XYZ file of C-alpha atoms in Angstrom:
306
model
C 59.325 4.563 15.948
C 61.394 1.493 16.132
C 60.148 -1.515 13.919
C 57.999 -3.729 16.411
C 56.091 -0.603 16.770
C 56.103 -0.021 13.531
C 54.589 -3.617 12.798
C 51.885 -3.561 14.772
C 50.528 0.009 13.485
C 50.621 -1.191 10.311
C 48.930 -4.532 11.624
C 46.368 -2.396 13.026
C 45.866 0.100 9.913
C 45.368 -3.547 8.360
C 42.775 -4.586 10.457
C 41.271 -1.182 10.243
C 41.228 -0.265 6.632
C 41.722 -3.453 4.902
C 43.129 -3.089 1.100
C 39.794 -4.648 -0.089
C 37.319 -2.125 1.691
C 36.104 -0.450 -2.203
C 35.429 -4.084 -3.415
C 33.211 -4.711 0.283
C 31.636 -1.218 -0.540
C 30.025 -2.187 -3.970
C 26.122 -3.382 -4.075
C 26.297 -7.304 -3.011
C 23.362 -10.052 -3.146
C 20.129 -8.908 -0.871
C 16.711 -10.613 -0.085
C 15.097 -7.317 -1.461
C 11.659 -8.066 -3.352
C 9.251 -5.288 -4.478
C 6.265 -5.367 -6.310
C 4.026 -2.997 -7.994
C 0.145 -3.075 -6.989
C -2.656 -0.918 -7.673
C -2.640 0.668 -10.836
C -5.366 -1.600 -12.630
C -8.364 -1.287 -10.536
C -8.676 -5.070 -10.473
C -9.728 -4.975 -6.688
C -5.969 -6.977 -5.566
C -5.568 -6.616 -2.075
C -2.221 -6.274 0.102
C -3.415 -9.843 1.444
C -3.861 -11.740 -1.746
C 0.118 -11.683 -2.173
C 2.018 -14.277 -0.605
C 4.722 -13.205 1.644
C 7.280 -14.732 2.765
C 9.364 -14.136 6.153
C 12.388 -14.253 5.359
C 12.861 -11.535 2.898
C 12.572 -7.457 2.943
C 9.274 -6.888 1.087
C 8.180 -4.037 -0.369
C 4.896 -2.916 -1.820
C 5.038 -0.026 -4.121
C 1.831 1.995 -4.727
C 0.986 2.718 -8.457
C 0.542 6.093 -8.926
C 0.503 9.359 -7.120
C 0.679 11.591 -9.871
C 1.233 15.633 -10.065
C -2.286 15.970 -11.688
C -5.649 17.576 -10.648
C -7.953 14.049 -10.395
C -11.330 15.722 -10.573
C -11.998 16.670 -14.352
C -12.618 14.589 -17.063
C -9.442 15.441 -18.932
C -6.567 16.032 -16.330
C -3.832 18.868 -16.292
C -0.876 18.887 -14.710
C -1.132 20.434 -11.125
C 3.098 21.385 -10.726
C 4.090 19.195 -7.741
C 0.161 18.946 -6.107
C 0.323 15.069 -6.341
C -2.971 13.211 -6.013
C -3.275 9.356 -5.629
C -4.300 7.504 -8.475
C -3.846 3.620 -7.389
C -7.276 2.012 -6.130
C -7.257 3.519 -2.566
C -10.663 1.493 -2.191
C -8.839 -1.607 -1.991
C -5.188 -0.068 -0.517
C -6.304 1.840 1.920
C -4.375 3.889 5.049
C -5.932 1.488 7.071
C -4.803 -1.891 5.006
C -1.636 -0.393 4.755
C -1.239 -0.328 8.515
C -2.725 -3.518 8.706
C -0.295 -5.867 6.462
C 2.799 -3.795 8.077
C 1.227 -4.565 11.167
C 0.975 -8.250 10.500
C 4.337 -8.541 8.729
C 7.150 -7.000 9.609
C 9.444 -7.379 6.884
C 7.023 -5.222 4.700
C 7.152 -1.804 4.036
C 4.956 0.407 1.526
C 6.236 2.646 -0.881
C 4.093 5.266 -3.302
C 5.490 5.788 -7.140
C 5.566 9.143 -8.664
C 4.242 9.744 -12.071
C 3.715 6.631 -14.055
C 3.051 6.063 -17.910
C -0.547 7.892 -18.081
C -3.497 9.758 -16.576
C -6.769 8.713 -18.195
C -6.064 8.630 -21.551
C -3.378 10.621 -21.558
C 0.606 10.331 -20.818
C 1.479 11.776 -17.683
C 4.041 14.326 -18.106
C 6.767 15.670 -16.035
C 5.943 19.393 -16.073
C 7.004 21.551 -13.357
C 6.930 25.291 -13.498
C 9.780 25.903 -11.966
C 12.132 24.217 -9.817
C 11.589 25.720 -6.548
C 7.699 25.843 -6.869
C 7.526 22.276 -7.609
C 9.346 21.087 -5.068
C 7.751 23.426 -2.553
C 4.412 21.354 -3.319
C 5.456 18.301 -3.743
C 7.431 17.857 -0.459
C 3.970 19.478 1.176
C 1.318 17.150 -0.722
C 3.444 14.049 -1.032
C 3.973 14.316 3.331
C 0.636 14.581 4.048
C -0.233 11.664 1.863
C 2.786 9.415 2.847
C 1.898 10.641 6.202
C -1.821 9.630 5.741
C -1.056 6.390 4.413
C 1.701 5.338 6.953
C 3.997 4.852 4.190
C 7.767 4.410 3.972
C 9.386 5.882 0.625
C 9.200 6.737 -3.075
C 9.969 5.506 -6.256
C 9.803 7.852 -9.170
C 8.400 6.374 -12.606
C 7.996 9.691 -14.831
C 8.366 8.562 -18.383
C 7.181 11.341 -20.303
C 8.800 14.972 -19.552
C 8.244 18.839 -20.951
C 11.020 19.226 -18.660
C 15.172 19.401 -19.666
C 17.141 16.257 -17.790
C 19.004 18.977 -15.423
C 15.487 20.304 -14.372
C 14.294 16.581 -13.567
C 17.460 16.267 -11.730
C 16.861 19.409 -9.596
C 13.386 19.062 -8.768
C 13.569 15.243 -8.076
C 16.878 15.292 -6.344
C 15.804 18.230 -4.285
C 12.422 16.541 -3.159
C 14.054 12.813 -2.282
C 16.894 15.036 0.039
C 14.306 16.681 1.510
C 11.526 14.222 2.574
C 14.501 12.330 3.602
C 16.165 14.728 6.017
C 12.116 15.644 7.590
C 12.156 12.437 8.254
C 9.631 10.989 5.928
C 10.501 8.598 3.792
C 13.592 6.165 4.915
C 14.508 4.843 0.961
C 13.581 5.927 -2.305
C 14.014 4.293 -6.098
C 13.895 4.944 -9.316
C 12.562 3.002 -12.224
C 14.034 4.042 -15.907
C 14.201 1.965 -19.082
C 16.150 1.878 -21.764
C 15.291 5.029 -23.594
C 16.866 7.646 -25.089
C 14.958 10.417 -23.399
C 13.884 8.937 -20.467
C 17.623 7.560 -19.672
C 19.447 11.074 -20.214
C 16.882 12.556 -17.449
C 17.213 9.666 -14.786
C 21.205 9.554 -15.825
C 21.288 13.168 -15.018
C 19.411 12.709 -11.533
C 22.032 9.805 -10.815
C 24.771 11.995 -11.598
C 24.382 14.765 -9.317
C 21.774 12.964 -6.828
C 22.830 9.022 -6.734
C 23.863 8.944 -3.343
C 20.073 9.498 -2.358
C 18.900 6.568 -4.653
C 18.629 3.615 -2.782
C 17.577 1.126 -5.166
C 17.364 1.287 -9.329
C 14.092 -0.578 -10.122
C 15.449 -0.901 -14.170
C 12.338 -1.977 -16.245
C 14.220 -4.833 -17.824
C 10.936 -5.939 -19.211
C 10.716 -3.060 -21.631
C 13.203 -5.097 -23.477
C 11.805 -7.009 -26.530
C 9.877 -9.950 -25.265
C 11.892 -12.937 -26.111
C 14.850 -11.526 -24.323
C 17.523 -14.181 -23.776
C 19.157 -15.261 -20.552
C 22.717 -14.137 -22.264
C 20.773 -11.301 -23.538
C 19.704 -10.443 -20.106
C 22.797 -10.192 -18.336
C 24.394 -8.153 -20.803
C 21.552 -5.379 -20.227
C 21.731 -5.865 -16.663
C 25.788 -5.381 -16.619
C 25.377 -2.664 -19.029
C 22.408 -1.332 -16.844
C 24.547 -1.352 -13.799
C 27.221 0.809 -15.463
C 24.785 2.972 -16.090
C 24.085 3.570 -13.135
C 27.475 2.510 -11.595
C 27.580 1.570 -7.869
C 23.472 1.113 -7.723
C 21.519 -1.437 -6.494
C 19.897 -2.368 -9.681
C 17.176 -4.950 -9.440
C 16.259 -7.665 -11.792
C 12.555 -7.641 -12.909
C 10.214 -8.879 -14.978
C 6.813 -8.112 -15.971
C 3.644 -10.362 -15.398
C 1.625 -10.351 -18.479
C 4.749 -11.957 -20.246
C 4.677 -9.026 -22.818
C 8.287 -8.030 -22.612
C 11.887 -8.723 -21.360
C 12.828 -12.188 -20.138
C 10.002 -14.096 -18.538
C 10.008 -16.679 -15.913
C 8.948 -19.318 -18.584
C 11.797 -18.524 -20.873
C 14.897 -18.074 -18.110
C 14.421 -14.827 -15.867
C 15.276 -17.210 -12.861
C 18.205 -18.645 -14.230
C 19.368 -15.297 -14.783
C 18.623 -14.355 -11.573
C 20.682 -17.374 -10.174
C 23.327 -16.607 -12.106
C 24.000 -13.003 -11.049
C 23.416 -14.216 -7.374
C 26.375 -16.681 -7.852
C 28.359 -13.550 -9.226
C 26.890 -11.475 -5.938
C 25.545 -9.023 -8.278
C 21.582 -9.925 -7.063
C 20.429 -6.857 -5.308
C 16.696 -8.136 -5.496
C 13.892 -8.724 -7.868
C 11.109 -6.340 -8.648
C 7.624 -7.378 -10.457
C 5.129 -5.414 -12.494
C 2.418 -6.176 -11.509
C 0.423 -7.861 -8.275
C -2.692 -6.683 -10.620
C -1.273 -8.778 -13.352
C -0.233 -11.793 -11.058
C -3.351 -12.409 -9.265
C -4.454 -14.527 -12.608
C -1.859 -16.918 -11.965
C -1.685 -17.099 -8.612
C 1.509 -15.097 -7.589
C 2.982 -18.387 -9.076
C 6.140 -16.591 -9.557
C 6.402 -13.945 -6.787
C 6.525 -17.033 -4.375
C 9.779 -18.629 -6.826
C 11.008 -14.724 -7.092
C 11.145 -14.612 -3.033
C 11.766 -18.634 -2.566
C 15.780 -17.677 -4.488
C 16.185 -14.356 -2.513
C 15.515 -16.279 1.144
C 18.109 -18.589 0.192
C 21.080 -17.394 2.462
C 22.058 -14.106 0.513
């Protein structure tokens, strides 16, 4: 190959496969914003959150759990999942209807949560194969039922090893993914002992099916710094290294960093670092006393060209 050839294949492999493709590969700023609604039975509606058009909303059900609903104590029903959240008020048919009139939202169901009744829900499959054999059957037909778009999976209490919670959980998302059902799932761990070696151990061998890490940053101590803050996120984000991991904070103001002490400063800060892969709230229950004063500043910083 004589060299003017030789120049302008490597001008092309330039072009092609620049040298700084890994750094364009890793998790940049996005106008994701997510939000957790239903769990509290406060009647909250899809409609009383503002929304605004120029971000990617989602709404994320609170819960469909693996327990029977029907008895007054509930058991554990191995990967038969139920819904929990107030279906009354977030309905099939309002979920149709807000996607319908906005079409930057989608609506997402979360597996699990903290407790059933009175009682912590636990993570308690049978066996591998079994539970995922019923919940990729009962969690289609009621993501089919509600015209919803993906998962997120909250367990935070487990009778099962991490490598068993990685199986069942990894085998599930691949699945409902390649039917077809769900086009994004998440997961939302906090710092933890025992709940961060089981979602660590789904990363590990699964983390190319997570699409977002909704980190409960507000499980923090309340009074959480803004230098306290980043440091959790960055350590956070090694954690679960090459994830989008999502800022949050919780609405009650009973842990983490809250919006009155810093969390947006924070939040402006990683964006100017293009480490702000959205911003995730617990909960629209919560919010509704104040208005869904900060959702609308939450989605006011993503919209901002990102």
């Amino acid at each position: 190959m004589d060299s003017s050839k030789l120049l302008i294949a490597l001008f092309v492999f330039q072009v092609f496969f620049p040298c700084h493709m890994s750094i364009q590969a890793a998790p940049e700023n996005s106008d994701l914003f997510r939000e957790y609604i239903g769990a509290e039975f406060n009647n909250v509606k899809f409609t009383d959150v503002p929304i605004d058009s120029n971000v990617e909303f989602h709404f994320i059900l609170s819960f469909a759990t693996d327990y029977d609903s029907t008895s007054g104590s509930p058991s554990p029903t191995n990967g038969k999942f139920n819904v929990f959240w107030d279906s009354d008020n977030l309905s099939p048919s309002q979920v149709s209807s807000i996607k319908s009139t906005h079409s930057n939202v989608k609506v997402a169901l979360s597996l699990g949560g903290d407790s059933v009744g009175d009682s912590y829900a636990y993570f308690d499959p049978s066996s591998v194969d079994s539970w995922v054999s019923n919940a990729v059957s009962s969690l289609t037909d009621i993501i089919q039922e509600y015209h919803l778009d993906g998962i997120d999976i909250d367990y935070e209490h487990f009778n099962a090893d991490p490598d068993t919670f990685a199986e069942c959980i990894g085998k599930l998302v691949k699945t409902l993914k390649n039917n077809g059902v769900i086009s994004f799932a998440s997961i939302a761990p906090f710092d933890d002992d025992d709940v961060q070696s089981h979602y660590k151990a789904l990363w590990q061998s699964y983390g190319d099916l997570i699409d977002y890490v909704n980190f409960q940053f507000y499980a923090y101590d309340q009074g959480t710094t803004v230098s306290q803050f980043i440091n959790y996120f960055n350590t956070q984000s090694s954690n679960y290294n090459g994830g989008k991991v999502l800022a949050s904070f919780i609405s009650d103001g009973s842990g983490g960093l809250t919006p009155e002490n810093g969390f947006f400063t924070a939040c402006s800060r990683l964006k100017s670092e293009n480490k702000l892969h959205g911003i995730f709230v617990w909960s629209a229950d919560d919010s509704k006393r104040n208005g869904f004063r900060y959702e609308k500043q939450s989605q006011a910083l993503l919209a901002i060209s990102h």
